GROMACS .gro file of C-alpha atoms in nm:
model
  266
    1UNK     CA    1  -1.400  -1.390   0.942
    2UNK     CA    2  -1.292  -1.294   0.587
    3UNK     CA    3  -1.478  -1.627   0.414
    4UNK     CA    4  -1.824  -1.508   0.666
    5UNK     CA    5  -1.804  -1.169   0.561
    6UNK     CA    6  -1.805  -1.247   0.171
    7UNK     CA    7  -2.025  -1.519   0.208
    8UNK     CA    8  -1.916  -1.725  -0.110
    9UNK     CA    9  -1.584  -1.896  -0.266
   10UNK     CA   10  -1.344  -1.642  -0.401
   11UNK     CA   11  -1.307  -1.573  -0.741
   12UNK     CA   12  -0.981  -1.492  -0.897
   13UNK     CA   13  -0.952  -1.375  -1.277
   14UNK     CA   14  -0.575  -1.255  -1.371
   15UNK     CA   15  -0.490  -1.186  -1.747
   16UNK     CA   16  -0.123  -1.122  -1.868
   17UNK     CA   17   0.030  -1.309  -2.154
   18UNK     CA   18  -0.190  -1.617  -1.998
   19UNK     CA   19  -0.461  -1.554  -1.817
   20UNK     CA   20  -0.591  -1.752  -1.555
   21UNK     CA   21  -0.953  -1.787  -1.423
   22UNK     CA   22  -0.984  -1.965  -1.013
   23UNK     CA   23  -1.238  -2.050  -0.757
   24UNK     CA   24  -1.140  -2.133  -0.447
   25UNK     CA   25  -1.326  -2.183  -0.110
   26UNK     CA   26  -1.087  -2.073   0.128
   27UNK     CA   27  -0.897  -1.688   0.159
   28UNK     CA   28  -0.551  -1.926   0.200
   29UNK     CA   29  -0.501  -1.858  -0.145
   30UNK     CA   30  -0.344  -1.538  -0.030
   31UNK     CA   31  -0.040  -1.775   0.112
   32UNK     CA   32   0.104  -1.744  -0.212
   33UNK     CA   33   0.182  -1.349  -0.163
   34UNK     CA   34   0.553  -1.323  -0.032
   35UNK     CA   35   0.610  -0.971   0.049
   36UNK     CA   36   0.888  -0.765   0.206
   37UNK     CA   37   0.739  -0.463   0.395
   38UNK     CA   38   0.934  -0.182   0.488
   39UNK     CA   39   0.851   0.088   0.769
   40UNK     CA   40   0.963   0.473   0.797
   41UNK     CA   41   0.936   0.664   1.101
   42UNK     CA   42   0.816   0.992   1.017
   43UNK     CA   43   0.714   1.320   1.215
   44UNK     CA   44   0.310   1.376   1.264
   45UNK     CA   45   0.330   1.699   1.174
   46UNK     CA   46   0.468   1.605   0.816
   47UNK     CA   47   0.284   1.304   0.774
   48UNK     CA   48   0.008   1.385   0.509
   49UNK     CA   49   0.327   1.518   0.314
   50UNK     CA   50   0.533   1.252   0.340
   51UNK     CA   51   0.224   0.996   0.302
   52UNK     CA   52   0.192   1.177  -0.081
   53UNK     CA   53   0.573   1.118  -0.156
   54UNK     CA   54   0.525   0.777  -0.057
   55UNK     CA   55   0.253   0.736  -0.289
   56UNK     CA   56   0.389   0.898  -0.583
   57UNK     CA   57   0.706   0.668  -0.511
   58UNK     CA   58   0.484   0.355  -0.555
   59UNK     CA   59   0.509   0.250  -0.893
   60UNK     CA   60   0.897   0.305  -0.963
   61UNK     CA   61   0.953   0.156  -0.619
   62UNK     CA   62   0.779  -0.155  -0.749
   63UNK     CA   63   0.906  -0.155  -1.149
   64UNK     CA   64   1.223  -0.185  -1.010
   65UNK     CA   65   1.122  -0.479  -0.783
   66UNK     CA   66   0.907  -0.691  -0.947
   67UNK     CA   67   0.959  -1.085  -0.884
   68UNK     CA   68   0.626  -1.279  -0.883
   69UNK     CA   69   0.556  -1.319  -1.318
   70UNK     CA   70   0.379  -1.664  -1.309
   71UNK     CA   71   0.130  -1.825  -1.097
   72UNK     CA   72  -0.040  -2.204  -1.130
   73UNK     CA   73   0.191  -2.213  -1.457
   74UNK     CA   74   0.046  -1.887  -1.585
   75UNK     CA   75   0.245  -1.587  -1.719
   76UNK     CA   76   0.029  -1.329  -1.535
   77UNK     CA   77   0.226  -0.987  -1.460
   78UNK     CA   78   0.537  -0.868  -1.381
   79UNK     CA   79   0.441  -0.862  -1.001
   80UNK     CA   80   0.112  -1.049  -1.011
   81UNK     CA   81   0.061  -1.043  -0.629
   82UNK     CA   82  -0.041  -0.730  -0.664
   83UNK     CA   83  -0.352  -0.860  -0.812
   84UNK     CA   84  -0.338  -1.174  -0.609
   85UNK     CA   85  -0.348  -0.978  -0.294
   86UNK     CA   86  -0.638  -0.738  -0.390
   87UNK     CA   87  -0.855  -1.053  -0.493
   88UNK     CA   88  -0.772  -1.325  -0.208
   89UNK     CA   89  -0.874  -1.090   0.058
   90UNK     CA   90  -1.164  -0.915  -0.098
   91UNK     CA   91  -1.450  -0.892   0.116
   92UNK     CA   92  -1.728  -0.780  -0.094
   93UNK     CA   93  -2.015  -1.004  -0.165
   94UNK     CA   94  -1.983  -1.053  -0.583
   95UNK     CA   95  -2.188  -0.786  -0.760
   96UNK     CA   96  -2.139  -0.518  -0.482
   97UNK     CA   97  -1.723  -0.474  -0.598
   98UNK     CA   98  -1.878  -0.310  -0.915
   99UNK     CA   99  -2.068  -0.042  -0.636
  100UNK     CA  100  -1.880   0.229  -0.498
  101UNK     CA  101  -1.809  -0.004  -0.221
  102UNK     CA  102  -1.410  -0.017  -0.129
  103UNK     CA  103  -1.201  -0.313  -0.123
  104UNK     CA  104  -1.005  -0.368   0.194
  105UNK     CA  105  -0.652  -0.402  -0.047
  106UNK     CA  106  -0.609  -0.064  -0.252
  107UNK     CA  107  -0.393   0.212  -0.334
  108UNK     CA  108  -0.671   0.490  -0.186
  109UNK     CA  109  -0.889   0.741  -0.300
  110UNK     CA  110  -0.744   1.054  -0.287
  111UNK     CA  111  -0.430   1.232  -0.147
  112UNK     CA  112  -0.374   1.313   0.219
  113UNK     CA  113  -0.452   1.648   0.324
  114UNK     CA  114  -0.368   1.787   0.668
  115UNK     CA  115  -0.322   1.441   0.870
  116UNK     CA  116  -0.303   1.065   0.922
  117UNK     CA  117  -0.670   1.098   1.088
  118UNK     CA  118  -0.773   1.110   0.758
  119UNK     CA  119  -0.648   0.788   0.695
  120UNK     CA  120  -0.762   0.609   1.017
  121UNK     CA  121  -1.118   0.774   1.014
  122UNK     CA  122  -1.176   0.623   0.650
  123UNK     CA  123  -1.081   0.302   0.738
  124UNK     CA  124  -1.316   0.318   1.057
  125UNK     CA  125  -1.593   0.418   0.879
  126UNK     CA  126  -1.595   0.215   0.607
  127UNK     CA  127  -1.465  -0.128   0.689
  128UNK     CA  128  -1.680  -0.345   0.927
  129UNK     CA  129  -1.490  -0.473   1.206
  130UNK     CA  130  -1.361  -0.855   1.108
  131UNK     CA  131  -1.188  -0.949   1.448
  132UNK     CA  132  -1.226  -0.802   1.833
  133UNK     CA  133  -1.041  -0.762   2.128
  134UNK     CA  134  -1.085  -0.707   2.494
  135UNK     CA  135  -1.027  -0.333   2.525
  136UNK     CA  136  -0.890  -0.257   2.890
  137UNK     CA  137  -0.826   0.125   2.849
  138UNK     CA  138  -1.009   0.442   2.846
  139UNK     CA  139  -0.788   0.600   2.563
  140UNK     CA  140  -0.908   0.926   2.682
  141UNK     CA  141  -0.870   0.932   3.023
  142UNK     CA  142  -0.541   0.775   2.967
  143UNK     CA  143  -0.452   1.077   2.756
  144UNK     CA  144  -0.595   1.316   2.993
  145UNK     CA  145  -0.348   1.169   3.265
  146UNK     CA  146  -0.067   1.250   3.069
  147UNK     CA  147  -0.025   0.899   2.935
  148UNK     CA  148  -0.004   0.748   2.591
  149UNK     CA  149  -0.304   0.532   2.463
  150UNK     CA  150  -0.227   0.182   2.350
  151UNK     CA  151  -0.585   0.193   2.091
  152UNK     CA  152  -0.525  -0.156   2.073
  153UNK     CA  153  -0.865  -0.156   1.869
  154UNK     CA  154  -0.736   0.061   1.633
  155UNK     CA  155  -0.448  -0.104   1.544
  156UNK     CA  156  -0.557  -0.396   1.499
  157UNK     CA  157  -0.867  -0.290   1.264
  158UNK     CA  158  -0.601  -0.103   1.075
  159UNK     CA  159  -0.422  -0.424   1.080
  160UNK     CA  160  -0.721  -0.587   0.880
  161UNK     CA  161  -0.730  -0.278   0.599
  162UNK     CA  162  -0.402  -0.332   0.380
  163UNK     CA  163  -0.316   0.000   0.208
  164UNK     CA  164  -0.034  -0.089  -0.034
  165UNK     CA  165   0.100   0.196   0.182
  166UNK     CA  166  -0.025   0.176   0.494
  167UNK     CA  167  -0.047   0.412   0.788
  168UNK     CA  168   0.064   0.296   1.133
  169UNK     CA  169   0.048   0.394   1.504
  170UNK     CA  170   0.295   0.241   1.731
  171UNK     CA  171   0.450   0.293   2.102
  172UNK     CA  172   0.836   0.211   2.066
  173UNK     CA  173   1.017   0.069   2.336
  174UNK     CA  174   1.118   0.419   2.506
  175UNK     CA  175   0.692   0.438   2.576
  176UNK     CA  176   0.693   0.701   2.322
  177UNK     CA  177   0.417   0.710   2.055
  178UNK     CA  178   0.469   0.737   1.695
  179UNK     CA  179   0.348   0.719   1.330
  180UNK     CA  180   0.514   0.516   1.084
  181UNK     CA  181   0.448   0.487   0.680
  182UNK     CA  182   0.451   0.101   0.570
  183UNK     CA  183   0.550   0.007   0.221
  184UNK     CA  184   0.383  -0.286   0.091
  185UNK     CA  185   0.412  -0.358  -0.275
  186UNK     CA  186   0.757  -0.497  -0.235
  187UNK     CA  187   0.797  -0.862  -0.311
  188UNK     CA  188   1.037  -1.091  -0.104
  189UNK     CA  189   1.312  -1.200  -0.264
  190UNK     CA  190   1.487  -1.306  -0.507
  191UNK     CA  191   1.783  -1.289  -0.249
  192UNK     CA  192   1.851  -1.076   0.054
  193UNK     CA  193   2.054  -0.839  -0.131
  194UNK     CA  194   1.812  -0.751  -0.350
  195UNK     CA  195   1.519  -0.677  -0.047
  196UNK     CA  196   1.768  -0.461   0.135
  197UNK     CA  197   1.877  -0.272  -0.203
  198UNK     CA  198   1.475  -0.233  -0.263
  199UNK     CA  199   1.469  -0.099   0.085
  200UNK     CA  200   1.785   0.170   0.080
  201UNK     CA  201   1.635   0.252  -0.298
  202UNK     CA  202   1.281   0.332  -0.101
  203UNK     CA  203   1.446   0.501   0.172
  204UNK     CA  204   1.640   0.734   0.017
  205UNK     CA  205   1.422   0.839  -0.208
  206UNK     CA  206   1.166   0.900   0.092
  207UNK     CA  207   1.476   1.125   0.235
  208UNK     CA  208   1.544   1.307  -0.060
  209UNK     CA  209   1.176   1.363  -0.242
  210UNK     CA  210   1.072   1.448   0.164
  211UNK     CA  211   1.262   1.711   0.156
  212UNK     CA  212   1.282   1.844  -0.231
  213UNK     CA  213   0.939   1.748  -0.424
  214UNK     CA  214   0.708   2.027  -0.277
  215UNK     CA  215   0.341   2.008  -0.285
  216UNK     CA  216   0.228   1.657  -0.460
  217UNK     CA  217  -0.150   1.671  -0.514
  218UNK     CA  218  -0.054   2.027  -0.761
  219UNK     CA  219   0.147   1.828  -0.970
  220UNK     CA  220  -0.007   1.513  -1.016
  221UNK     CA  221  -0.371   1.363  -0.997
  222UNK     CA  222  -0.433   1.076  -0.763
  223UNK     CA  223  -0.609   0.897  -1.066
  224UNK     CA  224  -0.229   0.910  -1.263
  225UNK     CA  225  -0.057   0.792  -0.940
  226UNK     CA  226  -0.290   0.505  -0.931
  227UNK     CA  227  -0.290   0.438  -1.249
  228UNK     CA  228   0.121   0.427  -1.229
  229UNK     CA  229   0.145   0.185  -0.999
  230UNK     CA  230  -0.068  -0.081  -1.201
  231UNK     CA  231   0.148  -0.042  -1.468
  232UNK     CA  232   0.419  -0.112  -1.246
  233UNK     CA  233   0.291  -0.459  -1.131
  234UNK     CA  234   0.206  -0.529  -1.522
  235UNK     CA  235   0.478  -0.407  -1.734
  236UNK     CA  236   0.792  -0.358  -1.484
  237UNK     CA  237   1.083  -0.132  -1.626
  238UNK     CA  238   0.878  -0.151  -1.906
  239UNK     CA  239   0.597   0.061  -1.763
  240UNK     CA  240   0.498   0.409  -1.869
  241UNK     CA  241   0.445   0.665  -1.640
  242UNK     CA  242   0.263   1.008  -1.628
  243UNK     CA  243   0.503   1.199  -1.350
  244UNK     CA  244   0.541   1.512  -1.172
  245UNK     CA  245   0.402   1.793  -1.400
  246UNK     CA  246   0.251   1.601  -1.643
  247UNK     CA  247   0.558   1.450  -1.787
  248UNK     CA  248   0.532   1.121  -1.990
  249UNK     CA  249   0.831   0.895  -1.883
  250UNK     CA  250   0.964   0.510  -1.932
  251UNK     CA  251   1.032   0.350  -1.588
  252UNK     CA  252   1.391   0.287  -1.675
  253UNK     CA  253   1.482   0.619  -1.785
  254UNK     CA  254   1.280   0.750  -1.475
  255UNK     CA  255   1.501   0.532  -1.221
  256UNK     CA  256   1.828   0.551  -1.427
  257UNK     CA  257   1.854   0.920  -1.473
  258UNK     CA  258   1.713   1.056  -1.189
  259UNK     CA  259   1.566   0.812  -0.912
  260UNK     CA  260   1.886   0.670  -0.825
  261UNK     CA  261   2.090   0.976  -0.802
  262UNK     CA  262   1.827   1.135  -0.564
  263UNK     CA  263   1.796   0.794  -0.384
  264UNK     CA  264   2.190   0.789  -0.351
  265UNK     CA  265   2.161   1.175  -0.181
  266UNK     CA  266   1.863   1.081   0.004
   0.00000   0.00000   0.00000
């Protein structure tokens, strides 16, 4: 479906110490990506704030976890996965990507303002459906009867839009609906211990900063948070960030002096 939407071969161009330029006729270059995704269930009423905190934290959490500096024998980014995944599932036809046409893999365009609906509405409006499913419920009718809508089409579509922090609607074993934030920037490995440490770092920070950091959009421009993520992907612990209230910090110092103690408290 992705290849049909794109209409021609995939082009990959990533520049680090070395430079990689590859053309491939299949989306399967994406299989080079091996990630470790962490889900945090959140209170729907606090979703926008916690999602913004997750966006803020994506860069430092990635910088401490980078694990893919080499691809096809080329020395590229500290976390080459970020660039590779963005290019490997890009369904935009070449040329259109230079216009205001969103990529299916992205950090997003703006801070969340009030609810998860902003994200779901944008994804439905801006991205074509790649795969379909049989619909066997009228969601509004189910809701009117006091039931829990499955929202199968929304969930399926949501699985084909790859925000680095993804909003997820789900229904638990107890039948109750919930919202989750899925952190997608973390690489797999190099060991299980590393993966669990990275998860604990993020979860602790989400818990602590979710309660203490205040209004993120008023303290940092969205574009700067996005720039921080790509700096982390390129440079790892050597990345330089613009942090809250315009403070310039190196990733290593920010993590050692501030974020690790905050994660432990969380």
